[in-house]
Short mmCIF file of N, CA and C in Angstrom, two decimals:
data_model
loop_
_atom_site.label_atom_id
_atom_site.label_comp_id
_atom_site.label_asym_id
_atom_site.label_seq_id
_atom_site.Cartn_x
_atom_site.Cartn_y
_atom_site.Cartn_z
N MET V 1 143.85 309.32 250.18
CA MET V 1 144.32 309.77 251.45
C MET V 1 143.15 310.35 252.28
N ALA V 2 143.03 309.98 253.50
CA ALA V 2 141.94 310.43 254.34
C ALA V 2 142.21 311.91 254.77
N TYR V 3 141.16 312.71 254.72
CA TYR V 3 141.28 314.12 255.10
C TYR V 3 141.12 314.22 256.65
N ILE V 4 141.78 315.18 257.21
CA ILE V 4 141.66 315.41 258.62
C ILE V 4 140.56 316.45 258.85
N ARG V 5 139.49 316.05 259.54
CA ARG V 5 138.32 316.87 259.60
C ARG V 5 138.05 317.48 261.00
N ASP V 6 138.78 317.06 262.05
CA ASP V 6 138.45 317.52 263.36
C ASP V 6 139.68 317.70 264.18
N LEU V 7 139.51 318.33 265.36
CA LEU V 7 140.66 318.59 266.22
C LEU V 7 141.29 317.33 266.80
N ASP V 8 140.49 316.30 267.02
CA ASP V 8 141.09 315.07 267.53
C ASP V 8 142.02 314.45 266.50
N SER V 9 141.67 314.58 265.24
CA SER V 9 142.60 314.09 264.21
C SER V 9 143.88 314.84 264.17
N VAL V 10 143.83 316.17 264.38
CA VAL V 10 145.02 316.99 264.39
C VAL V 10 145.90 316.58 265.57
N LYS V 11 145.30 316.39 266.75
CA LYS V 11 146.08 315.96 267.92
C LYS V 11 146.73 314.56 267.67
N GLU V 12 146.00 313.70 267.01
CA GLU V 12 146.56 312.37 266.68
C GLU V 12 147.73 312.50 265.72
N TYR V 13 147.60 313.45 264.71
CA TYR V 13 148.64 313.71 263.76
C TYR V 13 149.92 314.11 264.46
N PHE V 14 149.83 314.97 265.47
CA PHE V 14 151.03 315.36 266.28
C PHE V 14 151.49 314.18 267.10
N SER V 15 150.66 313.53 267.81
CA SER V 15 151.11 312.53 268.73
C SER V 15 151.81 311.33 268.06
N LYS V 16 151.50 311.04 266.80
CA LYS V 16 152.17 309.96 266.10
C LYS V 16 153.69 310.27 265.97
N SER V 17 154.05 311.52 266.03
CA SER V 17 155.48 311.88 265.97
C SER V 17 156.08 312.23 267.37
N GLY V 18 155.40 311.80 268.45
CA GLY V 18 155.98 312.01 269.75
C GLY V 18 155.80 313.39 270.31
N VAL V 19 154.82 314.13 269.79
CA VAL V 19 154.56 315.49 270.27
C VAL V 19 153.17 315.58 270.78
N GLN V 20 152.97 316.18 271.98
CA GLN V 20 151.65 316.33 272.52
C GLN V 20 151.27 317.79 272.48
N ALA V 21 150.14 318.10 271.85
CA ALA V 21 149.61 319.52 271.83
C ALA V 21 148.98 319.78 273.16
N CYS V 22 149.48 320.78 273.88
CA CYS V 22 149.00 321.04 275.20
C CYS V 22 147.88 322.07 275.24
N ASP V 23 147.96 323.03 274.32
CA ASP V 23 146.90 324.04 274.24
C ASP V 23 145.71 323.51 273.47
N VAL V 24 144.65 324.24 273.52
CA VAL V 24 143.48 323.88 272.74
C VAL V 24 143.79 324.23 271.30
N LEU V 25 143.68 323.29 270.40
CA LEU V 25 143.90 323.49 269.02
C LEU V 25 142.63 324.09 268.40
N ASP V 26 142.76 325.07 267.52
CA ASP V 26 141.58 325.69 266.97
C ASP V 26 141.42 325.33 265.49
N ASP V 27 140.47 325.94 264.84
CA ASP V 27 140.17 325.60 263.43
C ASP V 27 141.35 325.87 262.50
N TRP V 28 142.22 326.77 262.87
CA TRP V 28 143.37 327.04 262.02
C TRP V 28 144.17 325.75 261.79
N TRP V 29 144.37 325.02 262.84
CA TRP V 29 145.10 323.77 262.78
C TRP V 29 144.38 322.71 261.88
N VAL V 30 143.07 322.62 262.00
CA VAL V 30 142.30 321.71 261.22
C VAL V 30 142.43 322.06 259.73
N ASP V 31 142.20 323.36 259.45
CA ASP V 31 142.28 323.80 258.00
C ASP V 31 143.69 323.59 257.43
N THR V 32 144.71 323.88 258.23
CA THR V 32 146.08 323.76 257.74
C THR V 32 146.45 322.30 257.44
N VAL V 33 146.17 321.42 258.38
CA VAL V 33 146.53 320.03 258.21
C VAL V 33 145.66 319.40 257.07
N GLU V 34 144.45 319.76 257.06
CA GLU V 34 143.56 319.25 255.91
C GLU V 34 144.10 319.71 254.57
N GLY V 35 144.53 320.96 254.48
CA GLY V 35 145.12 321.46 253.21
C GLY V 35 146.34 320.68 252.81
N LEU V 36 147.17 320.37 253.80
CA LEU V 36 148.39 319.57 253.49
C LEU V 36 148.00 318.15 253.00
N SER V 37 146.96 317.66 253.60
CA SER V 37 146.43 316.28 253.19
C SER V 37 146.06 316.27 251.72
N ARG V 38 145.39 317.36 251.34
CA ARG V 38 144.93 317.45 249.94
C ARG V 38 146.07 317.56 248.97
N THR V 39 147.14 318.30 249.34
CA THR V 39 148.22 318.54 248.37
C THR V 39 149.31 317.45 248.39
N GLY V 40 149.29 316.64 249.46
CA GLY V 40 150.32 315.64 249.56
C GLY V 40 151.59 316.16 250.23
N ASN V 41 151.56 317.46 250.69
CA ASN V 41 152.70 317.99 251.39
C ASN V 41 152.61 317.59 252.89
N VAL V 42 153.71 317.81 253.56
CA VAL V 42 153.77 317.40 254.97
C VAL V 42 154.11 318.62 255.85
N MET V 43 153.90 318.44 257.16
CA MET V 43 154.19 319.43 258.14
C MET V 43 155.45 319.05 258.90
N HIS V 44 156.27 320.05 259.18
CA HIS V 44 157.51 319.87 259.95
C HIS V 44 157.49 320.74 261.19
N LEU V 45 158.26 320.39 262.17
CA LEU V 45 158.45 321.27 263.34
C LEU V 45 159.96 321.60 263.42
N ALA V 46 160.30 322.81 263.41
CA ALA V 46 161.70 323.26 263.54
C ALA V 46 161.86 323.99 264.87
N VAL V 47 162.68 323.48 265.69
CA VAL V 47 163.02 324.13 266.95
C VAL V 47 164.20 325.08 266.64
N MET V 48 164.01 326.36 267.01
CA MET V 48 165.03 327.35 266.67
C MET V 48 165.44 328.12 267.93
N ARG V 49 166.66 328.56 267.91
CA ARG V 49 167.17 329.37 269.05
C ARG V 49 167.50 330.73 268.45
N GLU V 50 167.70 331.64 269.40
CA GLU V 50 168.10 333.00 269.05
C GLU V 50 169.60 333.00 268.68
N PRO V 51 170.02 333.93 267.83
CA PRO V 51 169.31 335.02 267.20
C PRO V 51 168.56 334.61 265.91
N PHE V 52 168.66 333.33 265.57
CA PHE V 52 168.12 332.87 264.25
C PHE V 52 166.62 333.01 264.17
N LEU V 53 165.93 332.77 265.28
CA LEU V 53 164.45 332.88 265.27
C LEU V 53 164.01 334.32 264.95
N THR V 54 164.63 335.30 265.64
CA THR V 54 164.27 336.68 265.39
C THR V 54 164.65 337.10 263.93
N MET V 55 165.79 336.62 263.49
CA MET V 55 166.20 336.98 262.13
C MET V 55 165.22 336.41 261.10
N LEU V 56 164.67 335.22 261.36
CA LEU V 56 163.73 334.58 260.45
C LEU V 56 162.42 335.38 260.47
N VAL V 57 161.92 335.71 261.63
CA VAL V 57 160.66 336.44 261.77
C VAL V 57 160.74 337.83 261.17
N ARG V 58 161.90 338.53 261.28
CA ARG V 58 162.11 339.84 260.68
C ARG V 58 162.24 339.78 259.20
N GLY V 59 162.57 338.61 258.64
CA GLY V 59 162.80 338.52 257.20
C GLY V 59 164.26 338.66 256.81
N ASP V 60 165.16 338.80 257.78
CA ASP V 60 166.56 338.90 257.50
C ASP V 60 167.14 337.54 257.07
N LYS V 61 166.60 336.48 257.57
CA LYS V 61 167.07 335.11 257.31
C LYS V 61 166.03 334.52 256.30
N THR V 62 166.48 334.24 255.11
CA THR V 62 165.53 333.68 254.10
C THR V 62 165.81 332.20 253.73
N VAL V 63 166.89 331.66 254.34
CA VAL V 63 167.24 330.28 254.12
C VAL V 63 167.46 329.61 255.46
N GLU V 64 166.72 328.61 255.78
CA GLU V 64 166.92 327.84 257.02
C GLU V 64 167.94 326.73 256.70
N SER V 65 168.89 326.54 257.59
CA SER V 65 169.92 325.50 257.34
C SER V 65 169.95 324.56 258.55
N ARG V 66 170.18 323.30 258.23
CA ARG V 66 170.39 322.26 259.27
C ARG V 66 171.58 321.44 258.87
N PHE V 67 172.54 321.27 259.81
CA PHE V 67 173.76 320.54 259.58
C PHE V 67 173.80 319.42 260.59
N SER V 68 174.30 318.26 260.20
CA SER V 68 174.36 317.14 261.14
C SER V 68 175.46 316.18 260.73
N MET V 69 175.78 315.25 261.68
CA MET V 69 176.72 314.21 261.46
C MET V 69 176.08 313.02 260.74
N LYS V 70 174.72 312.82 260.98
CA LYS V 70 174.00 311.71 260.42
C LYS V 70 172.89 312.24 259.51
N ARG V 71 172.46 311.34 258.66
CA ARG V 71 171.31 311.68 257.79
C ARG V 71 170.07 311.70 258.61
N MET V 72 169.67 312.82 259.12
CA MET V 72 168.46 312.97 259.95
C MET V 72 167.65 314.14 259.47
N ALA V 73 166.39 314.13 259.87
CA ALA V 73 165.45 315.19 259.41
C ALA V 73 166.08 316.58 259.75
N PRO V 74 165.98 317.44 258.73
CA PRO V 74 165.12 317.36 257.51
C PRO V 74 165.90 316.84 256.26
N TYR V 75 167.05 316.26 256.43
CA TYR V 75 167.86 315.81 255.29
C TYR V 75 167.00 314.90 254.39
N GLY V 76 166.76 315.35 253.13
CA GLY V 76 166.06 314.51 252.15
C GLY V 76 164.56 314.40 252.45
N ARG V 77 163.99 315.13 253.37
CA ARG V 77 162.61 314.96 253.80
C ARG V 77 161.77 316.23 253.55
N CYS V 78 162.30 317.27 253.09
CA CYS V 78 161.64 318.53 252.95
C CYS V 78 161.47 318.90 251.45
N ARG V 79 160.33 319.39 251.05
CA ARG V 79 160.14 319.71 249.65
C ARG V 79 159.25 320.95 249.51
N GLN V 80 159.29 321.49 248.37
CA GLN V 80 158.48 322.68 248.05
C GLN V 80 157.02 322.46 248.42
N GLY V 81 156.43 323.44 249.09
CA GLY V 81 155.06 323.35 249.54
C GLY V 81 154.82 322.81 250.89
N ASP V 82 155.84 322.16 251.49
CA ASP V 82 155.70 321.67 252.89
C ASP V 82 155.54 322.88 253.80
N LEU V 83 154.99 322.63 254.98
CA LEU V 83 154.79 323.71 255.97
C LEU V 83 155.68 323.41 257.13
N VAL V 84 156.45 324.43 257.54
CA VAL V 84 157.37 324.30 258.71
C VAL V 84 156.84 325.15 259.84
N LEU V 85 156.45 324.52 260.94
CA LEU V 85 156.08 325.19 262.18
C LEU V 85 157.34 325.60 262.88
N ILE V 86 157.36 326.75 263.46
CA ILE V 86 158.58 327.28 264.11
C ILE V 86 158.29 327.37 265.64
N LYS V 87 159.10 326.60 266.34
CA LYS V 87 159.00 326.58 267.82
C LYS V 87 160.28 327.18 268.38
N GLY V 88 160.18 328.20 269.17
CA GLY V 88 161.36 328.74 269.87
C GLY V 88 161.86 327.77 270.90
N SER V 89 163.16 327.71 271.11
CA SER V 89 163.73 326.86 272.11
C SER V 89 163.18 327.29 273.46
N GLY V 90 162.47 326.39 274.18
CA GLY V 90 161.90 326.67 275.49
C GLY V 90 160.55 327.34 275.42
N SER V 91 159.94 327.45 274.20
CA SER V 91 158.62 328.05 274.13
C SER V 91 157.75 327.21 273.15
N GLY V 92 156.62 327.78 272.79
CA GLY V 92 155.70 327.07 271.89
C GLY V 92 155.80 327.52 270.47
N ILE V 93 154.90 327.07 269.67
CA ILE V 93 154.83 327.38 268.27
C ILE V 93 154.13 328.74 268.11
N SER V 94 154.73 329.66 267.38
CA SER V 94 154.13 330.96 267.15
C SER V 94 154.10 331.34 265.67
N TYR V 95 154.99 330.71 264.86
CA TYR V 95 155.11 331.07 263.46
C TYR V 95 155.19 329.84 262.59
N TYR V 96 155.07 330.09 261.32
CA TYR V 96 155.29 329.01 260.33
C TYR V 96 155.68 329.63 259.02
N PHE V 97 156.24 328.81 258.10
CA PHE V 97 156.49 329.24 256.77
C PHE V 97 156.30 328.06 255.85
N THR V 98 156.09 328.43 254.57
CA THR V 98 155.98 327.40 253.50
C THR V 98 157.38 327.29 252.87
N VAL V 99 157.76 326.07 252.54
CA VAL V 99 159.04 325.80 251.90
C VAL V 99 158.98 326.17 250.47
N SER V 100 159.86 327.04 250.01
CA SER V 100 159.86 327.46 248.62
C SER V 100 160.78 326.56 247.77
N TRP V 101 161.82 326.02 248.44
CA TRP V 101 162.70 325.05 247.82
C TRP V 101 163.54 324.36 248.92
N SER V 102 164.04 323.23 248.60
CA SER V 102 164.92 322.53 249.59
C SER V 102 165.94 321.75 248.84
N GLN V 103 167.16 321.67 249.40
CA GLN V 103 168.22 320.87 248.84
C GLN V 103 169.06 320.30 249.97
N SER V 104 169.39 319.05 249.88
CA SER V 104 170.22 318.40 250.88
C SER V 104 171.55 318.12 250.26
N PHE V 105 172.62 318.15 251.06
CA PHE V 105 174.02 318.00 250.54
C PHE V 105 174.80 317.01 251.41
N VAL V 106 175.65 316.24 250.77
CA VAL V 106 176.64 315.49 251.39
C VAL V 106 177.84 316.43 251.46
N LEU V 107 178.36 316.68 252.63
CA LEU V 107 179.37 317.66 252.86
C LEU V 107 180.80 317.12 252.58
N LYS V 108 181.14 316.96 251.30
CA LYS V 108 182.44 316.55 250.92
C LYS V 108 183.38 317.77 251.04
N PRO V 109 184.67 317.59 250.97
CA PRO V 109 185.61 318.74 251.12
C PRO V 109 185.23 319.85 250.13
N GLY V 110 185.20 321.10 250.64
CA GLY V 110 184.92 322.28 249.87
C GLY V 110 183.49 322.71 249.82
N VAL V 111 182.55 321.82 250.15
CA VAL V 111 181.17 322.14 250.04
C VAL V 111 180.71 323.22 251.04
N ILE V 112 181.21 323.17 252.26
CA ILE V 112 180.92 324.16 253.29
C ILE V 112 181.28 325.50 252.76
N ASP V 113 182.45 325.66 252.15
CA ASP V 113 182.92 326.93 251.63
C ASP V 113 181.94 327.44 250.52
N VAL V 114 181.47 326.55 249.65
CA VAL V 114 180.52 326.91 248.62
C VAL V 114 179.21 327.38 249.24
N LEU V 115 178.71 326.67 250.22
CA LEU V 115 177.47 327.03 250.89
C LEU V 115 177.58 328.39 251.59
N GLU V 116 178.69 328.61 252.27
CA GLU V 116 178.93 329.90 252.93
C GLU V 116 178.97 331.00 251.90
N ARG V 117 179.68 330.82 250.80
CA ARG V 117 179.78 331.87 249.77
C ARG V 117 178.42 332.15 249.12
N ASP V 118 177.72 331.08 248.79
CA ASP V 118 176.47 331.27 248.05
C ASP V 118 175.26 331.58 248.90
N PHE V 119 175.20 331.11 250.16
CA PHE V 119 174.03 331.25 250.96
C PHE V 119 174.28 331.90 252.35
N GLY V 120 175.53 332.26 252.63
CA GLY V 120 175.88 332.77 253.93
C GLY V 120 175.00 333.94 254.42
N HIS V 121 174.76 334.88 253.53
CA HIS V 121 173.95 336.07 253.87
C HIS V 121 172.52 335.68 254.18
N GLN V 122 171.93 334.81 253.33
CA GLN V 122 170.55 334.42 253.55
C GLN V 122 170.34 333.54 254.82
N ILE V 123 171.40 332.77 255.18
CA ILE V 123 171.36 331.94 256.36
C ILE V 123 171.54 332.76 257.63
N GLY V 124 172.38 333.78 257.52
CA GLY V 124 172.56 334.67 258.65
C GLY V 124 173.62 334.27 259.64
N GLY V 125 174.44 333.31 259.25
CA GLY V 125 175.53 332.85 260.18
C GLY V 125 176.77 333.71 260.07
N ASP V 126 177.41 333.94 261.16
CA ASP V 126 178.65 334.65 261.15
C ASP V 126 179.82 333.67 260.87
N ARG V 127 180.99 334.11 260.98
CA ARG V 127 182.20 333.23 260.69
C ARG V 127 182.23 332.04 261.71
N ASP V 128 181.94 332.33 262.89
CA ASP V 128 181.94 331.24 263.95
C ASP V 128 180.89 330.15 263.65
N PHE V 129 179.75 330.61 263.09
CA PHE V 129 178.71 329.67 262.73
C PHE V 129 179.27 328.63 261.71
N TRP V 130 180.01 329.14 260.71
CA TRP V 130 180.57 328.31 259.65
C TRP V 130 181.70 327.45 260.14
N VAL V 131 182.53 327.98 261.05
CA VAL V 131 183.63 327.14 261.59
C VAL V 131 183.06 325.95 262.37
N GLU V 132 181.97 326.18 263.11
CA GLU V 132 181.33 325.12 263.89
C GLU V 132 180.76 323.98 262.99
N ARG V 133 180.50 324.31 261.75
CA ARG V 133 179.84 323.31 260.91
C ARG V 133 180.83 322.53 260.03
N VAL V 134 182.13 322.87 260.08
CA VAL V 134 183.16 322.20 259.28
C VAL V 134 183.20 320.72 259.54
N THR V 135 182.88 320.26 260.76
CA THR V 135 182.95 318.88 261.10
C THR V 135 181.69 318.10 260.73
N LYS V 136 180.69 318.79 260.25
CA LYS V 136 179.41 318.09 259.92
C LYS V 136 179.55 317.37 258.59
N ARG V 137 178.67 316.32 258.39
CA ARG V 137 178.78 315.50 257.13
C ARG V 137 177.59 315.77 256.22
N TYR V 138 176.48 316.30 256.74
CA TYR V 138 175.29 316.50 255.93
C TYR V 138 174.70 317.84 256.22
N ALA V 139 174.03 318.46 255.17
CA ALA V 139 173.37 319.72 255.32
C ALA V 139 172.12 319.74 254.48
N THR V 140 171.15 320.49 255.01
CA THR V 140 169.87 320.71 254.25
C THR V 140 169.67 322.23 254.30
N LEU V 141 169.45 322.80 253.15
CA LEU V 141 169.09 324.21 253.04
C LEU V 141 167.61 324.29 252.61
N ILE V 142 166.88 325.21 253.20
CA ILE V 142 165.43 325.31 252.96
C ILE V 142 165.06 326.77 252.69
N GLY V 143 164.48 327.04 251.50
CA GLY V 143 164.07 328.36 251.17
C GLY V 143 162.84 328.71 251.98
N VAL V 144 162.82 329.86 252.61
CA VAL V 144 161.71 330.30 253.40
C VAL V 144 160.84 331.21 252.62
N ASP V 145 159.56 330.83 252.49
CA ASP V 145 158.58 331.67 251.82
C ASP V 145 157.66 332.28 252.83
N GLN V 146 157.94 333.55 253.16
CA GLN V 146 157.16 334.42 254.05
C GLN V 146 156.77 333.74 255.37
N VAL V 147 157.39 334.21 256.46
CA VAL V 147 157.04 333.74 257.76
C VAL V 147 155.76 334.43 258.22
N LEU V 148 154.85 333.60 258.71
CA LEU V 148 153.53 334.10 259.20
C LEU V 148 153.27 333.67 260.59
N GLU V 149 152.44 334.48 261.31
CA GLU V 149 152.07 334.06 262.65
C GLU V 149 150.96 333.02 262.59
N CYS V 150 150.97 332.15 263.65
CA CYS V 150 149.87 331.14 263.76
C CYS V 150 149.42 331.18 265.22
N PRO V 151 148.32 330.60 265.54
CA PRO V 151 147.88 330.57 266.94
C PRO V 151 148.93 329.90 267.83
N TYR V 152 149.33 330.64 268.89
CA TYR V 152 150.38 330.10 269.76
C TYR V 152 149.91 328.73 270.33
N THR V 153 150.75 327.76 270.22
CA THR V 153 150.44 326.43 270.72
C THR V 153 151.66 325.93 271.47
N GLU V 154 151.44 325.57 272.71
CA GLU V 154 152.47 324.99 273.58
C GLU V 154 152.55 323.52 273.27
N LEU V 155 153.75 322.99 273.02
CA LEU V 155 153.95 321.59 272.74
C LEU V 155 154.89 320.97 273.75
N SER V 156 154.64 319.76 274.07
CA SER V 156 155.57 319.00 274.97
C SER V 156 156.23 317.94 274.12
N LYS V 157 157.54 318.16 273.90
CA LYS V 157 158.33 317.14 273.14
C LYS V 157 159.02 316.21 274.09
N ARG V 158 159.11 314.97 273.71
CA ARG V 158 159.69 313.92 274.60
C ARG V 158 161.17 313.75 274.36
N ASP V 159 161.73 314.44 273.39
CA ASP V 159 163.12 314.24 273.03
C ASP V 159 163.78 315.58 272.70
N ARG V 160 165.04 315.52 272.27
CA ARG V 160 165.78 316.74 271.96
C ARG V 160 165.95 316.95 270.44
N ARG V 161 165.19 316.24 269.63
CA ARG V 161 165.32 316.50 268.18
C ARG V 161 165.01 317.94 267.87
N PRO V 162 165.89 318.61 267.02
CA PRO V 162 165.61 319.95 266.66
C PRO V 162 164.66 320.07 265.42
N TRP V 163 164.36 318.93 264.78
CA TRP V 163 163.51 318.94 263.65
C TRP V 163 162.63 317.67 263.64
N ILE V 164 161.35 317.83 263.45
CA ILE V 164 160.47 316.65 263.39
C ILE V 164 159.65 316.79 262.14
N ASP V 165 159.55 315.76 261.33
CA ASP V 165 158.62 315.77 260.18
C ASP V 165 157.46 314.89 260.52
N PHE V 166 156.24 315.44 260.29
CA PHE V 166 155.03 314.78 260.66
C PHE V 166 154.44 313.92 259.56
N GLY V 167 155.16 313.69 258.59
CA GLY V 167 154.71 312.80 257.48
C GLY V 167 155.85 312.39 256.61
N ILE V 168 155.68 311.33 255.95
CA ILE V 168 156.71 310.83 255.06
C ILE V 168 156.22 310.85 253.64
N ALA V 169 156.89 311.55 252.78
CA ALA V 169 156.55 311.59 251.36
C ALA V 169 157.47 310.69 250.61
N SER V 170 157.21 310.53 249.31
CA SER V 170 158.05 309.67 248.49
C SER V 170 159.47 310.19 248.38
N LYS V 171 160.46 309.36 248.47
CA LYS V 171 161.83 309.72 248.32
C LYS V 171 162.14 310.34 247.00
N ALA V 172 161.38 309.95 245.94
CA ALA V 172 161.59 310.46 244.62
C ALA V 172 161.29 311.94 244.54
N ASP V 173 160.59 312.48 245.48
CA ASP V 173 160.16 313.91 245.46
C ASP V 173 161.26 314.86 245.94
N PHE V 174 162.34 314.32 246.53
CA PHE V 174 163.32 315.16 247.18
C PHE V 174 164.55 315.31 246.36
N ALA V 175 165.20 316.53 246.45
CA ALA V 175 166.45 316.75 245.72
C ALA V 175 167.57 316.55 246.74
N VAL V 176 168.42 315.58 246.49
CA VAL V 176 169.60 315.34 247.33
C VAL V 176 170.81 315.52 246.41
N ALA V 177 171.57 316.56 246.64
CA ALA V 177 172.73 316.86 245.82
C ALA V 177 174.00 316.31 246.47
N LYS V 178 174.79 315.61 245.69
CA LYS V 178 176.08 315.15 246.15
C LYS V 178 177.12 315.92 245.36
N LEU V 179 177.65 316.96 245.99
CA LEU V 179 178.58 317.86 245.36
C LEU V 179 180.00 317.43 245.61
N PHE V 180 180.85 317.63 244.58
CA PHE V 180 182.28 317.41 244.63
C PHE V 180 182.57 315.96 244.82
#
């Protein structure tokens, strides 16, 4: 695998996924992307809205969750050691975390109740949060390993995807649980 050695390579890494880095990228980005290249892990971008962003940064939210009707990122695409960039809705990237674990679920009857019971506190969703997810068919839970600040970077996304993965790893590396 080719290592990423300069800022142009980092910008190309982003642009392949439909994201344009608007700010000047510094050495932090080069070092981070190069480190991922060495380990075989990938970088993701999670767009978050309040109050979940603040809860994550404060450490109150230790599990990131994504629910959807279709199998879409991060379903089956996130694994331990991956890096998740955190972009606030309507703002740039300010934080990141490393994935400590990840598991994707097919939401058969009863699974939402199990996820709420076992992970509700770590996810930080209230009762309305869980009621809104009853109609979803897929879920991915991601363990958050210490949220850290990174150089603020403004990004221009061309679409409304709330999650982008900047690399594809082997499907065999991911845990996809089919419960019930």
